[in-house]
GROMACS .gro file of C-alpha atoms in nm:
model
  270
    1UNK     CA    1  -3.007   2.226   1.158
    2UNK     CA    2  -3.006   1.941   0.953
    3UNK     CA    3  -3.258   1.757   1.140
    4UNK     CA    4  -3.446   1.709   0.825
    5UNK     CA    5  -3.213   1.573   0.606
    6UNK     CA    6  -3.295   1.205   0.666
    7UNK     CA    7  -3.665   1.290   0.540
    8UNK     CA    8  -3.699   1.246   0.206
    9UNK     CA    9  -3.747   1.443  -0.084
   10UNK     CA   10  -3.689   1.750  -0.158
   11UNK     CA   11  -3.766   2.072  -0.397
   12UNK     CA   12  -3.704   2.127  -0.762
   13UNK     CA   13  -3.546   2.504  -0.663
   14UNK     CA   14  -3.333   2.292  -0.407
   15UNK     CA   15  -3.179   2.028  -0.662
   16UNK     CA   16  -3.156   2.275  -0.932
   17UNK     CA   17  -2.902   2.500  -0.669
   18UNK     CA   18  -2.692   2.240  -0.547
   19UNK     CA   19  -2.677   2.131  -0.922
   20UNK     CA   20  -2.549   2.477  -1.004
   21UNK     CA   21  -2.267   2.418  -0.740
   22UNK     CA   22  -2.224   2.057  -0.830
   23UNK     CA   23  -1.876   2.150  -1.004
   24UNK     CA   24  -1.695   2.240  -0.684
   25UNK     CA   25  -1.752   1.871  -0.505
   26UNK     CA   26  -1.569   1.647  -0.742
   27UNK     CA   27  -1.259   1.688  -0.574
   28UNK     CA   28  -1.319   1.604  -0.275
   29UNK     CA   29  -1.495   1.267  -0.413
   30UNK     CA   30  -1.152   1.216  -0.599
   31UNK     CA   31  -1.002   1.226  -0.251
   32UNK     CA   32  -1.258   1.050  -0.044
   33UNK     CA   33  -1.263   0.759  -0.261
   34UNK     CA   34  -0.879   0.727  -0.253
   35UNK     CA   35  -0.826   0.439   0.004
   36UNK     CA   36  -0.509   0.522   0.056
   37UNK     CA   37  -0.569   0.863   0.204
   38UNK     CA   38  -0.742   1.003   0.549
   39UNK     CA   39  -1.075   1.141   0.405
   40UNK     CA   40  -1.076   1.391   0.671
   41UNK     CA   41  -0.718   1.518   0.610
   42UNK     CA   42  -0.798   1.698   0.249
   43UNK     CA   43  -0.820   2.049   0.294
   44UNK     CA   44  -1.198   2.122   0.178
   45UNK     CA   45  -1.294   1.856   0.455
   46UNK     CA   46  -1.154   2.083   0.740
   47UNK     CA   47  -1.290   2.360   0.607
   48UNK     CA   48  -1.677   2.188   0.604
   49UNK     CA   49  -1.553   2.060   0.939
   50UNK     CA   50  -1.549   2.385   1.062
   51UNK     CA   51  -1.818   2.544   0.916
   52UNK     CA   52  -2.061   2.239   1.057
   53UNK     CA   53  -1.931   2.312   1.418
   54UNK     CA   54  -2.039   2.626   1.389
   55UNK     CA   55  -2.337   2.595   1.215
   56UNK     CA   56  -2.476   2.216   1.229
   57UNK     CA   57  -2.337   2.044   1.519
   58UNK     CA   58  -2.550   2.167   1.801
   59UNK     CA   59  -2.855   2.013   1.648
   60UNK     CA   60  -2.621   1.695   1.493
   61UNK     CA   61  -2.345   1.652   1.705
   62UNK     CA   62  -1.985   1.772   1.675
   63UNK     CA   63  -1.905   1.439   1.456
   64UNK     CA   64  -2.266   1.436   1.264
   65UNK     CA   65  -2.348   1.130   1.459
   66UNK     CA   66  -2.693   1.309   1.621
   67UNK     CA   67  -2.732   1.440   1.937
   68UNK     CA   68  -3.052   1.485   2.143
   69UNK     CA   69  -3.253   1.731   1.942
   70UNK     CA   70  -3.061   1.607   1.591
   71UNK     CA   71  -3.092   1.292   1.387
   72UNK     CA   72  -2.748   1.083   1.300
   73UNK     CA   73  -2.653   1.223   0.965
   74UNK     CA   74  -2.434   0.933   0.914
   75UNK     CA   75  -2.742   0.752   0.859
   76UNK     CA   76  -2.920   0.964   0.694
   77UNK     CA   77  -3.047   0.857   0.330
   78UNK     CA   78  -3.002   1.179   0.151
   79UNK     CA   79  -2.623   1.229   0.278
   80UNK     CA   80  -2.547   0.919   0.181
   81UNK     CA   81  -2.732   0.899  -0.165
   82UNK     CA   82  -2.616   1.276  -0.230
   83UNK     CA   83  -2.378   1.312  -0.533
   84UNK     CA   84  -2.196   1.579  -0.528
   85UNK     CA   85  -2.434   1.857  -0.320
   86UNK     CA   86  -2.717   1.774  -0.567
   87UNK     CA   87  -2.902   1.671  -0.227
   88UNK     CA   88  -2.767   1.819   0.068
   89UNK     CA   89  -2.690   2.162  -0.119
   90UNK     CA   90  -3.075   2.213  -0.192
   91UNK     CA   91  -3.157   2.161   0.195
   92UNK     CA   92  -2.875   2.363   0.311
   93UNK     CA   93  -2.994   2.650   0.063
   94UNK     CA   94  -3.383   2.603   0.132
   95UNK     CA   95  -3.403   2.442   0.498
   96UNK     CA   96  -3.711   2.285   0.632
   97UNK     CA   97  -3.903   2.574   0.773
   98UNK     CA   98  -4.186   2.365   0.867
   99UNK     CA   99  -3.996   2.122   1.077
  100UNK     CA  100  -3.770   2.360   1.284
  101UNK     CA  101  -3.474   2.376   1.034
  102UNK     CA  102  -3.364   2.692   0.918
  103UNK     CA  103  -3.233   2.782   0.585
  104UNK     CA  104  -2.896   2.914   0.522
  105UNK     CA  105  -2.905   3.071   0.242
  106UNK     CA  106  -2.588   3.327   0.314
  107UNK     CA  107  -2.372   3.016   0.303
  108UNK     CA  108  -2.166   3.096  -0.006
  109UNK     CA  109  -2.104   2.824  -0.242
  110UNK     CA  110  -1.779   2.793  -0.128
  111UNK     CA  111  -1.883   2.719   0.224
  112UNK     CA  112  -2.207   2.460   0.100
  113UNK     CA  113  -1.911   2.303  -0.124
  114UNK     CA  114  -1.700   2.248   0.202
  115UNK     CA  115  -1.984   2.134   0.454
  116UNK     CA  116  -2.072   1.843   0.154
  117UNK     CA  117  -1.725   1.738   0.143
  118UNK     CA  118  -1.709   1.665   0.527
  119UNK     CA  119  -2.042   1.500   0.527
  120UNK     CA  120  -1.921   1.265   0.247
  121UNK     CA  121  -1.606   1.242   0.454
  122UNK     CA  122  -1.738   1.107   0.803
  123UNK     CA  123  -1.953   0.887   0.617
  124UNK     CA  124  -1.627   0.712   0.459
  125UNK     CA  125  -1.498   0.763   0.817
  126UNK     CA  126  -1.727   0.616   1.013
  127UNK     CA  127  -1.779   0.292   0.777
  128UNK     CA  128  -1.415   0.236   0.679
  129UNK     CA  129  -1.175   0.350   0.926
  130UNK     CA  130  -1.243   0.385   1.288
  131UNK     CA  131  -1.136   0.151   1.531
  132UNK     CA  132  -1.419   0.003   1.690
  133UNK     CA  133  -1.521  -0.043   1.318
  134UNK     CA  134  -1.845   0.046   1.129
  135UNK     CA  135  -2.082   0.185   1.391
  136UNK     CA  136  -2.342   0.323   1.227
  137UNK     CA  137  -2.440   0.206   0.845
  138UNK     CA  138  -2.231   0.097   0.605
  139UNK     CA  139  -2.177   0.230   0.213
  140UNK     CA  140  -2.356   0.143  -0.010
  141UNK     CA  141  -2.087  -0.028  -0.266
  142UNK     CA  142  -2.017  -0.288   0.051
  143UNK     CA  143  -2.340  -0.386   0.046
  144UNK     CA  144  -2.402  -0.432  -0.333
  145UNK     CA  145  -2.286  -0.739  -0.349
  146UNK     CA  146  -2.638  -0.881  -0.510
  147UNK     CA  147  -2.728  -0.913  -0.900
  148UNK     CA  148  -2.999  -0.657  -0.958
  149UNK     CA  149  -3.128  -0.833  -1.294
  150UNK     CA  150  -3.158  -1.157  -1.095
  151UNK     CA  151  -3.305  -0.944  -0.839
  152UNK     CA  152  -3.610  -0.800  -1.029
  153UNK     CA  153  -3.677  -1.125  -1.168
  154UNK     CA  154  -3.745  -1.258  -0.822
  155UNK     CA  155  -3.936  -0.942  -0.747
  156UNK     CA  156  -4.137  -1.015  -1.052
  157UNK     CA  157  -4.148  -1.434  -1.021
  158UNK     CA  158  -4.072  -1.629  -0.732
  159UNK     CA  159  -4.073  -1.362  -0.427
  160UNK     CA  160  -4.445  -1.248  -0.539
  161UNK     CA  161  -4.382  -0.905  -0.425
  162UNK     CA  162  -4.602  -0.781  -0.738
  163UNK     CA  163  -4.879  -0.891  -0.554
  164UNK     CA  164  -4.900  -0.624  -0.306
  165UNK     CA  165  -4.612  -0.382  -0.407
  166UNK     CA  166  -4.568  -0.163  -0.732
  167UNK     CA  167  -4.212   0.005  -0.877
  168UNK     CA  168  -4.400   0.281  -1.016
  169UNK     CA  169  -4.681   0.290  -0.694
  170UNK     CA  170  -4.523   0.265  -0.344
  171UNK     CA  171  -4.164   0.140  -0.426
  172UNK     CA  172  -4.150   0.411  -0.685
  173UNK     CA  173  -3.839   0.602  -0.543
  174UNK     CA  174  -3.761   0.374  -0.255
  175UNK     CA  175  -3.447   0.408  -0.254
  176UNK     CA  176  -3.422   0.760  -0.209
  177UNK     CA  177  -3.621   0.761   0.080
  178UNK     CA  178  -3.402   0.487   0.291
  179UNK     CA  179  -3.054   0.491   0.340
  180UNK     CA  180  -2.894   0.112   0.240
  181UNK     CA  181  -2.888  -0.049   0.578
  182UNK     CA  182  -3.268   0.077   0.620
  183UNK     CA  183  -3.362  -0.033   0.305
  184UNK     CA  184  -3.203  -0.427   0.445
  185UNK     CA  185  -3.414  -0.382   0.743
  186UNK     CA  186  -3.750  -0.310   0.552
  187UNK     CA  187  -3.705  -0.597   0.278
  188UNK     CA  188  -3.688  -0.853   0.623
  189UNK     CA  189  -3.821  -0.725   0.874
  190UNK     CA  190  -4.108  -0.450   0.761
  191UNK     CA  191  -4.323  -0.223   1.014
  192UNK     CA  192  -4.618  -0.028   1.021
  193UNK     CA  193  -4.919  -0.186   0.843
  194UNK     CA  194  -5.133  -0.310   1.148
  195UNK     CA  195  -5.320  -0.624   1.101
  196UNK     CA  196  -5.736  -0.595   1.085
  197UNK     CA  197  -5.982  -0.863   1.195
  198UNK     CA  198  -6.303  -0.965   1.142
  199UNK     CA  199  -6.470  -1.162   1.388
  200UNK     CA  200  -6.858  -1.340   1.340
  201UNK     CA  201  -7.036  -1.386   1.639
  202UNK     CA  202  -7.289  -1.658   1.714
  203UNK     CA  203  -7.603  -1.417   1.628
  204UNK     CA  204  -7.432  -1.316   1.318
  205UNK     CA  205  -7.323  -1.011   1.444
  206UNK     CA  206  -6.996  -0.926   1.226
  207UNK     CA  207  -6.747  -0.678   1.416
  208UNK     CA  208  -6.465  -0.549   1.216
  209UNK     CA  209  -6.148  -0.366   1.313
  210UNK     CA  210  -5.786  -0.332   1.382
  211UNK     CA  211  -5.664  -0.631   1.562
  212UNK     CA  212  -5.585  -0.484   1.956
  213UNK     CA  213  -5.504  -0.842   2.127
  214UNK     CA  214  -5.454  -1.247   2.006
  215UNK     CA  215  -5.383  -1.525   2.128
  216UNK     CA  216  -5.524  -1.903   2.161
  217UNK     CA  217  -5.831  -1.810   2.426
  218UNK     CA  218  -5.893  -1.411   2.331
  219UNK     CA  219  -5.924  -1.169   2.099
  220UNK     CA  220  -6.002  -0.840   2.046
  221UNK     CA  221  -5.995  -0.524   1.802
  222UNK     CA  222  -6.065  -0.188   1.805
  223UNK     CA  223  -6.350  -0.060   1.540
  224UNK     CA  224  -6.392   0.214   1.341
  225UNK     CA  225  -6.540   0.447   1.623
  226UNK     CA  226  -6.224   0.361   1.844
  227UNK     CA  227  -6.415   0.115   2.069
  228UNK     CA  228  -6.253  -0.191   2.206
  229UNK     CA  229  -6.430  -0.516   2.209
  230UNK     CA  230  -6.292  -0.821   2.305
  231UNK     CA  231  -6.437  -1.220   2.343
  232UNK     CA  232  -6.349  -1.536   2.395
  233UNK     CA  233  -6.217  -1.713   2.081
  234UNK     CA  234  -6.415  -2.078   2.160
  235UNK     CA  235  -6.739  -1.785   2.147
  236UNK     CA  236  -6.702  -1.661   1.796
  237UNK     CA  237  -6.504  -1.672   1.465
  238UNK     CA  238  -6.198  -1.445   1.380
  239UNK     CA  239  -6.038  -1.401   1.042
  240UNK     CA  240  -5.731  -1.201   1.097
  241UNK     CA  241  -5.542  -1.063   0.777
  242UNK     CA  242  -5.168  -0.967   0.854
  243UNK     CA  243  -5.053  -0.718   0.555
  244UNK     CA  244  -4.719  -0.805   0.634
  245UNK     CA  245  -4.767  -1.196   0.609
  246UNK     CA  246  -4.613  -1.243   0.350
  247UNK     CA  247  -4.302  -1.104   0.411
  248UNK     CA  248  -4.332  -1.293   0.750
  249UNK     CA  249  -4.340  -1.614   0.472
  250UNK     CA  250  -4.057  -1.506   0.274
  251UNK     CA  251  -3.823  -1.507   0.559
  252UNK     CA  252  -3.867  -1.926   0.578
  253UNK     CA  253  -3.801  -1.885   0.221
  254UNK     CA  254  -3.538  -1.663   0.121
  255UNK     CA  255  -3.169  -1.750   0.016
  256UNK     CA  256  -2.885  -1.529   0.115
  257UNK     CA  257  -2.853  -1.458  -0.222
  258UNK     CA  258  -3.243  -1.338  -0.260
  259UNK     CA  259  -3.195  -1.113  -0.034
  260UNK     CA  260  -2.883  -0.941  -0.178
  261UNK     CA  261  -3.038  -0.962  -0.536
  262UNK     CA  262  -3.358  -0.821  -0.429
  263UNK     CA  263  -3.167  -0.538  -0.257
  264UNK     CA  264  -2.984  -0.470  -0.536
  265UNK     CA  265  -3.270  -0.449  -0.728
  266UNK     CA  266  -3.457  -0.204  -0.488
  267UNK     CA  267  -3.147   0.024  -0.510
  268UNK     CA  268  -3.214   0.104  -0.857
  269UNK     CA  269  -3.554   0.241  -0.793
  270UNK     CA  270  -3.449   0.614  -0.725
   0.00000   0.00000   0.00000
């Protein structure tokens, strides 16, 4: 049911209802943040507890942790940057129709009050208290531990990351759209932009496309009409651009304290 949660943003009508029920969830926030209490012993908790087991956990697991035709939503981004239903209430009340999740809209507000507070409640659970320790994620007050001012100015100065990225373009909101530990990953270790080529053969011939294969005696891309071409390096000359290389350069560059600064920083941009 909630297999949509993790995806990102969500409707004005959405926000505007869980806003409306906002009221009923600071309670259980009072509780969850007590350390010195189980956050799954308060009595709102049990009551979401239930309500997910009979409504949520076949697509999310009995414990929220995903199951085979659910995402985790432990690690999902909008549980865990919800405050107080203004998220998960809208999604509940709305669903994703056109990605398989229904809307339950004869929850009362009761009930979407309860099924917050047990969200929030495993997410506490599952970072702070189990056992085996944190298994999946971790909150996002233990990883603050960067200075977001000295963050931003890195953005801005040293890092270069105005070169190619933009608070207001594609960062605008980027922290919204990643849950904490994501949001780590991306800053390292990014994914997704494929690197392009151009290669110049002896008759001039220039051949441009996304880079399929490299290495020291071959390489070959695939062009714009799909096709695959592929020579011997000592034949012709290859410029490859990598759009992540300069993260790639960072990494030789970075401080621990970089990175937490710049993460910092990139949590403010909701």
């Amino acid at each position: 049911m909630f297999r949509w949660l993790a995806a990102g943003l969500f409707c004005s009508a959405a926000v505007i209802l869980a806003t409306a029920v906002s009221g009923s969830f600071s309670s259980v926030h009072a509780g969850v943040e007590d350390p010195g209490r189980n956050p799954m012993a308060a009595e709102n908790v049990q009551r979401g507890e239930k309500l997910f087991t009979s409504n949520c956990a076949f697509c999310h697991g009995p414990t929220a942790k995903g199951s085979t035709t659910g995402p985790s939503l432990i690690d999902s981004s909008l549980v865990r940057h919800d405050k107080d239903g203004d998220l998960i209430g809208g999604v509940l009340r709305e669903g994703r129709p056109d990605k398989g999740m229904p809307q339950f809209a004869s929850l009362a507000t009761s009930q979407v009050s309860d099924i917050v507070a047990y969200l929030h409640a495993r997410v506490l659970a599952t970072d702070s208290r189990e056992t085996a320790g944190p298994k999946s994620g971790y909150q996002l007050k233990q990883l603050l531990s960067g200075d977001a001012v000295a963050g931003r100015k890195y953005f801005e100065g040293q890092g270069g990351c105005t070169k190619c990225h933009s608070v207001t373009g594609d960062l605008a909101g980027v922290a919204s759209r990643y849950q904490p530990t994501e949001l780590q990953a991306k800053i390292l270790y990014p994914r997704g932009k494929a690197s392009t080529a151009t290669v110049t053969l002896r008759d001039g011939t220039v051949v441009q496309g996304t880079l399929a294969h490299a290495d020291p005696f071959y390489i070959a891309v695939i062009d714009a009409n799909g096709a695959y071409h592929s020579w011997e390096r000592s034949q012709v000359k290859a410029a490859i651009h990598d759009p992540l290389g300069g993260h790639l350069e960072l990494l030789g560059k970075y401080t621990n304290k970089d990175v937490h600064d710049l993460f910092a920083y990139l949590e403010t941009l909701k």
